[in-house]
PDB file of C-alpha atoms in Angstrom:
ATOM      1  CA  MET A   1      33.276 -11.633  47.550  1.00  0.00           C
ATOM      2  CA  SER A   2      29.595 -11.746  48.256  1.00  0.00           C
ATOM      3  CA  ARG A   3      26.881 -12.257  45.588  1.00  0.00           C
ATOM      4  CA  VAL A   4      25.535  -8.688  46.336  1.00  0.00           C
ATOM      5  CA  ALA A   5      28.997  -7.136  45.812  1.00  0.00           C
ATOM      6  CA  ILE A   6      29.125  -8.797  42.356  1.00  0.00           C
ATOM      7  CA  ALA A   7      25.385  -8.209  41.461  1.00  0.00           C
ATOM      8  CA  VAL A   8      25.393  -4.506  42.074  1.00  0.00           C
ATOM      9  CA  PRO A   9      28.279  -3.581  39.681  1.00  0.00           C
ATOM     10  CA  LEU A  10      26.770  -5.977  37.050  1.00  0.00           C
ATOM     11  CA  LEU A  11      23.418  -4.302  37.354  1.00  0.00           C
ATOM     12  CA  LEU A  12      25.056  -0.804  36.969  1.00  0.00           C
ATOM     13  CA  ILE A  13      26.862  -1.975  33.855  1.00  0.00           C
ATOM     14  CA  VAL A  14      23.736  -3.363  32.268  1.00  0.00           C
ATOM     15  CA  LEU A  15      21.655  -0.179  33.027  1.00  0.00           C
ATOM     16  CA  THR A  16      24.391   2.049  31.685  1.00  0.00           C
ATOM     17  CA  ALA A  17      24.726  -0.031  28.484  1.00  0.00           C
ATOM     18  CA  CYS A  18      21.022   0.073  27.955  1.00  0.00           C
ATOM     19  CA  GLY A  19      20.769   3.830  28.327  1.00  0.00           C
ATOM     20  CA  GLY A  20      20.329   3.925  32.078  1.00  0.00           C
ATOM     21  CA  GLY A  21      16.665   2.959  31.810  1.00  0.00           C
ATOM     22  CA  LYS A  22      15.755   6.206  30.092  1.00  0.00           C
ATOM     23  CA  GLU A  23      13.261   5.955  27.259  1.00  0.00           C
ATOM     24  CA  GLU A  24      13.866   8.112  24.268  1.00  0.00           C
ATOM     25  CA  THR A  25      10.962  10.435  23.326  1.00  0.00           C
ATOM     26  CA  PRO A  26      10.025  10.313  19.712  1.00  0.00           C
ATOM     27  CA  PRO A  27      10.161  13.619  17.912  1.00  0.00           C
ATOM     28  CA  VAL A  28       6.915  15.568  18.065  1.00  0.00           C
ATOM     29  CA  SER A  29       5.268  16.199  14.770  1.00  0.00           C
ATOM     30  CA  SER A  30       3.817  19.601  14.264  1.00  0.00           C
ATOM     31  CA  GLY A  31       1.423  18.361  11.629  1.00  0.00           C
ATOM     32  CA  PRO A  32       1.511  16.839   8.217  1.00  0.00           C
ATOM     33  CA  PRO A  33       4.705  17.112   6.227  1.00  0.00           C
ATOM     34  CA  ALA A  34       5.059  20.291   4.173  1.00  0.00           C
ATOM     35  CA  LEU A  35       3.643  20.097   0.662  1.00  0.00           C
ATOM     36  CA  THR A  36       5.484  20.778  -2.510  1.00  0.00           C
ATOM     37  CA  ALA A  37       4.249  23.667  -4.718  1.00  0.00           C
ATOM     38  CA  PHE A  38       2.755  21.041  -7.082  1.00  0.00           C
ATOM     39  CA  GLN A  39       0.854  19.395  -4.196  1.00  0.00           C
ATOM     40  CA  GLN A  40      -0.405  22.721  -3.002  1.00  0.00           C
ATOM     41  CA  GLU A  41      -1.989  23.558  -6.323  1.00  0.00           C
ATOM     42  CA  ASN A  42      -2.885  19.992  -7.566  1.00  0.00           C
ATOM     43  CA  GLY A  43      -3.582  18.060  -4.427  1.00  0.00           C
ATOM     44  CA  ILE A  44      -2.099  14.792  -3.118  1.00  0.00           C
ATOM     45  CA  GLY A  45      -2.941  11.480  -4.676  1.00  0.00           C
ATOM     46  CA  PRO A  46      -2.371   9.191  -7.601  1.00  0.00           C
ATOM     47  CA  ILE A  47      -2.365  11.986 -10.212  1.00  0.00           C
ATOM     48  CA  THR A  48       1.208  13.386 -10.011  1.00  0.00           C
ATOM     49  CA  GLU A  49       1.352  15.241 -13.317  1.00  0.00           C
ATOM     50  CA  ALA A  50      -0.805  18.280 -14.176  1.00  0.00           C
ATOM     51  CA  ILE A  51      -3.689  17.493 -16.504  1.00  0.00           C
ATOM     52  CA  ALA A  52      -3.828  19.885 -19.412  1.00  0.00           C
ATOM     53  CA  ALA A  53      -7.177  21.551 -19.608  1.00  0.00           C
ATOM     54  CA  GLY A  54      -7.612  21.721 -23.370  1.00  0.00           C
ATOM     55  CA  PRO A  55     -10.949  21.835 -25.171  1.00  0.00           C
ATOM     56  CA  ILE A  56     -13.708  19.967 -23.532  1.00  0.00           C
ATOM     57  CA  ASP A  57     -14.312  16.411 -24.764  1.00  0.00           C
ATOM     58  CA  ARG A  58     -18.099  16.293 -25.065  1.00  0.00           C
ATOM     59  CA  ALA A  59     -18.323  12.423 -25.156  1.00  0.00           C
ATOM     60  CA  MET A  60     -16.150  12.223 -22.035  1.00  0.00           C
ATOM     61  CA  ALA A  61     -18.364  14.951 -20.305  1.00  0.00           C
ATOM     62  CA  GLU A  62     -21.472  12.919 -21.125  1.00  0.00           C
ATOM     63  CA  ARG A  63     -20.129   9.797 -19.495  1.00  0.00           C
ATOM     64  CA  GLY A  64     -18.916  11.971 -16.532  1.00  0.00           C
ATOM     65  CA  GLU A  65     -22.470  13.372 -16.073  1.00  0.00           C
ATOM     66  CA  LYS A  66     -23.809   9.750 -15.781  1.00  0.00           C
ATOM     67  CA  THR A  67     -21.053   8.909 -13.195  1.00  0.00           C
ATOM     68  CA  PHE A  68     -21.691  12.102 -11.352  1.00  0.00           C
ATOM     69  CA  GLU A  69     -25.404  11.407 -11.139  1.00  0.00           C
ATOM     70  CA  ALA A  70     -24.866   7.760  -9.989  1.00  0.00           C
ATOM     71  CA  SER A  71     -21.979   8.443  -7.602  1.00  0.00           C
ATOM     72  CA  CYS A  72     -21.786  12.014  -6.550  1.00  0.00           C
ATOM     73  CA  SER A  73     -25.240  13.624  -6.685  1.00  0.00           C
ATOM     74  CA  GLY A  74     -26.331  12.074  -3.389  1.00  0.00           C
ATOM     75  CA  CYS A  75     -23.980  14.576  -1.654  1.00  0.00           C
ATOM     76  CA  HIS A  76     -23.194  17.311  -4.261  1.00  0.00           C
ATOM     77  CA  LYS A  77     -25.378  19.738  -6.266  1.00  0.00           C
ATOM     78  CA  LEU A  78     -24.018  22.047  -8.915  1.00  0.00           C
ATOM     79  CA  ASP A  79     -25.339  25.326  -7.568  1.00  0.00           C
ATOM     80  CA  GLU A  80     -26.183  24.844  -3.973  1.00  0.00           C
ATOM     81  CA  ARG A  81     -24.724  23.607  -0.747  1.00  0.00           C
ATOM     82  CA  TYR A  82     -25.932  20.097   0.090  1.00  0.00           C
ATOM     83  CA  VAL A  83     -23.980  17.595   2.119  1.00  0.00           C
ATOM     84  CA  GLY A  84     -20.899  18.772   0.295  1.00  0.00           C
ATOM     85  CA  PRO A  85     -20.016  21.970  -1.528  1.00  0.00           C
ATOM     86  CA  PRO A  86     -21.601  23.009  -4.771  1.00  0.00           C
ATOM     87  CA  LEU A  87     -19.420  21.885  -7.700  1.00  0.00           C
ATOM     88  CA  ARG A  88     -20.380  23.822 -10.808  1.00  0.00           C
ATOM     89  CA  ASP A  89     -17.397  26.273 -10.467  1.00  0.00           C
ATOM     90  CA  VAL A  90     -14.921  23.795  -8.783  1.00  0.00           C
ATOM     91  CA  THR A  91     -12.887  23.548 -12.010  1.00  0.00           C
ATOM     92  CA  VAL A  92     -12.632  27.367 -11.986  1.00  0.00           C
ATOM     93  CA  ARG A  93     -11.382  27.383  -8.395  1.00  0.00           C
ATOM     94  CA  ARG A  94      -9.226  24.180  -8.573  1.00  0.00           C
ATOM     95  CA  THR A  95      -7.113  22.446 -11.186  1.00  0.00           C
ATOM     96  CA  PRO A  96      -8.442  19.368 -12.909  1.00  0.00           C
ATOM     97  CA  THR A  97      -5.588  17.448 -11.196  1.00  0.00           C
ATOM     98  CA  TYR A  98      -6.726  18.674  -7.764  1.00  0.00           C
ATOM     99  CA  VAL A  99     -10.285  17.605  -8.391  1.00  0.00           C
ATOM    100  CA  MET A 100      -9.185  14.097  -9.643  1.00  0.00           C
ATOM    101  CA  ASN A 101      -6.930  13.714  -6.557  1.00  0.00           C
ATOM    102  CA  MET A 102      -9.875  14.683  -4.321  1.00  0.00           C
ATOM    103  CA  ILE A 103     -12.186  12.157  -6.056  1.00  0.00           C
ATOM    104  CA  LEU A 104      -9.612   9.383  -6.028  1.00  0.00           C
ATOM    105  CA  GLY A 105      -8.070   9.846  -2.592  1.00  0.00           C
ATOM    106  CA  PRO A 106     -10.170  11.962  -0.194  1.00  0.00           C
ATOM    107  CA  ASP A 107      -8.651  10.324   2.862  1.00  0.00           C
ATOM    108  CA  THR A 108      -5.208  11.526   1.890  1.00  0.00           C
ATOM    109  CA  MET A 109      -6.474  14.916   0.932  1.00  0.00           C
ATOM    110  CA  TYR A 110      -8.197  15.413   4.229  1.00  0.00           C
ATOM    111  CA  THR A 111      -5.223  14.312   6.080  1.00  0.00           C
ATOM    112  CA  ARG A 112      -2.636  16.377   4.303  1.00  0.00           C
ATOM    113  CA  HIS A 113      -4.049  19.170   2.198  1.00  0.00           C
ATOM    114  CA  PRO A 114      -4.985  22.347   3.904  1.00  0.00           C
ATOM    115  CA  VAL A 115      -7.805  23.204   1.423  1.00  0.00           C
ATOM    116  CA  ALA A 116      -9.401  19.818   1.909  1.00  0.00           C
ATOM    117  CA  ARG A 117      -9.059  20.061   5.678  1.00  0.00           C
ATOM    118  CA  GLY A 118     -10.738  23.439   5.499  1.00  0.00           C
ATOM    119  CA  LEU A 119     -13.697  21.959   3.519  1.00  0.00           C
ATOM    120  CA  LEU A 120     -13.983  19.162   6.117  1.00  0.00           C
ATOM    121  CA  ALA A 121     -14.146  21.769   8.896  1.00  0.00           C
ATOM    122  CA  GLN A 122     -16.740  23.809   6.973  1.00  0.00           C
ATOM    123  CA  TYR A 123     -18.970  20.925   5.872  1.00  0.00           C
ATOM    124  CA  ALA A 124     -18.353  18.496   8.820  1.00  0.00           C
ATOM    125  CA  THR A 125     -18.708  15.509   6.538  1.00  0.00           C
ATOM    126  CA  GLN A 126     -15.816  13.669   4.974  1.00  0.00           C
ATOM    127  CA  MET A 127     -16.277  12.604   1.343  1.00  0.00           C
ATOM    128  CA  PRO A 128     -16.099   8.836   1.119  1.00  0.00           C
ATOM    129  CA  ASN A 129     -13.683   6.981  -1.264  1.00  0.00           C
ATOM    130  CA  LEU A 130     -15.965   5.840  -3.924  1.00  0.00           C
ATOM    131  CA  HIS A 131     -13.263   3.752  -5.524  1.00  0.00           C
ATOM    132  CA  LEU A 132     -13.804   5.179  -8.970  1.00  0.00           C
ATOM    133  CA  SER A 133     -11.237   4.561 -11.702  1.00  0.00           C
ATOM    134  CA  GLN A 134      -8.958   7.335 -12.976  1.00  0.00           C
ATOM    135  CA  THR A 135     -10.960   7.339 -16.160  1.00  0.00           C
ATOM    136  CA  GLN A 136     -14.216   7.824 -14.330  1.00  0.00           C
ATOM    137  CA  ALA A 137     -12.650  10.572 -12.219  1.00  0.00           C
ATOM    138  CA  ARG A 138     -11.342  12.267 -15.369  1.00  0.00           C
ATOM    139  CA  GLU A 139     -14.823  12.015 -16.998  1.00  0.00           C
ATOM    140  CA  ILE A 140     -16.408  13.680 -13.962  1.00  0.00           C
ATOM    141  CA  VAL A 141     -13.855  16.457 -14.170  1.00  0.00           C
ATOM    142  CA  GLU A 142     -14.757  16.889 -17.904  1.00  0.00           C
ATOM    143  CA  TYR A 143     -18.398  17.073 -16.996  1.00  0.00           C
ATOM    144  CA  LEU A 144     -17.684  19.685 -14.310  1.00  0.00           C
ATOM    145  CA  ARG A 145     -15.541  21.678 -16.753  1.00  0.00           C
ATOM    146  CA  HIS A 146     -18.448  21.559 -19.213  1.00  0.00           C
ATOM    147  CA  GLU A 147     -20.927  22.799 -16.575  1.00  0.00           C
ATOM    148  CA  ALA A 148     -18.575  25.687 -15.534  1.00  0.00           C
ATOM    149  CA  GLN A 149     -18.187  26.762 -19.121  1.00  0.00           C
ATOM    150  CA  ASP A 150     -21.897  26.661 -19.746  1.00  0.00           C
ATOM    151  CA  LYS A 151     -22.448  28.985 -16.737  1.00  0.00           C
ATOM    152  CA  HIS A 152     -19.949  31.599 -17.880  1.00  0.00           C
TER     153      HIS A 152
END
């Protein structure tokens, strides 16, 4: 038997065993995975339990104002559009948990949350991750809650 007569059947066996040379196409993703009801309302990030919005802690709000001025005011104003949206009423429109998740993980929020993606489309500037602590983010939320309450 010739070498060609042996090689051709062997080649066919190898190709058949390996799927005939066809590459499998990975499934096409239609976008980010669906969000849970909690994630829709409270965002996606490290805060996975709803924050109770009880009475405003004035001392925490004062610390939050200082952090806001140092870290956020370059892009946000309370009552006017700037680089980012005005924030005085953000705690009226969004839950404290949502605001904290946006502060702590803007990259994830812009990638997966429809409201954050809408803000990115509207303002054309992505909020950077400032690497604030959860305590700092909570203090900023308390400051914003205080500011929203003072307006109403």
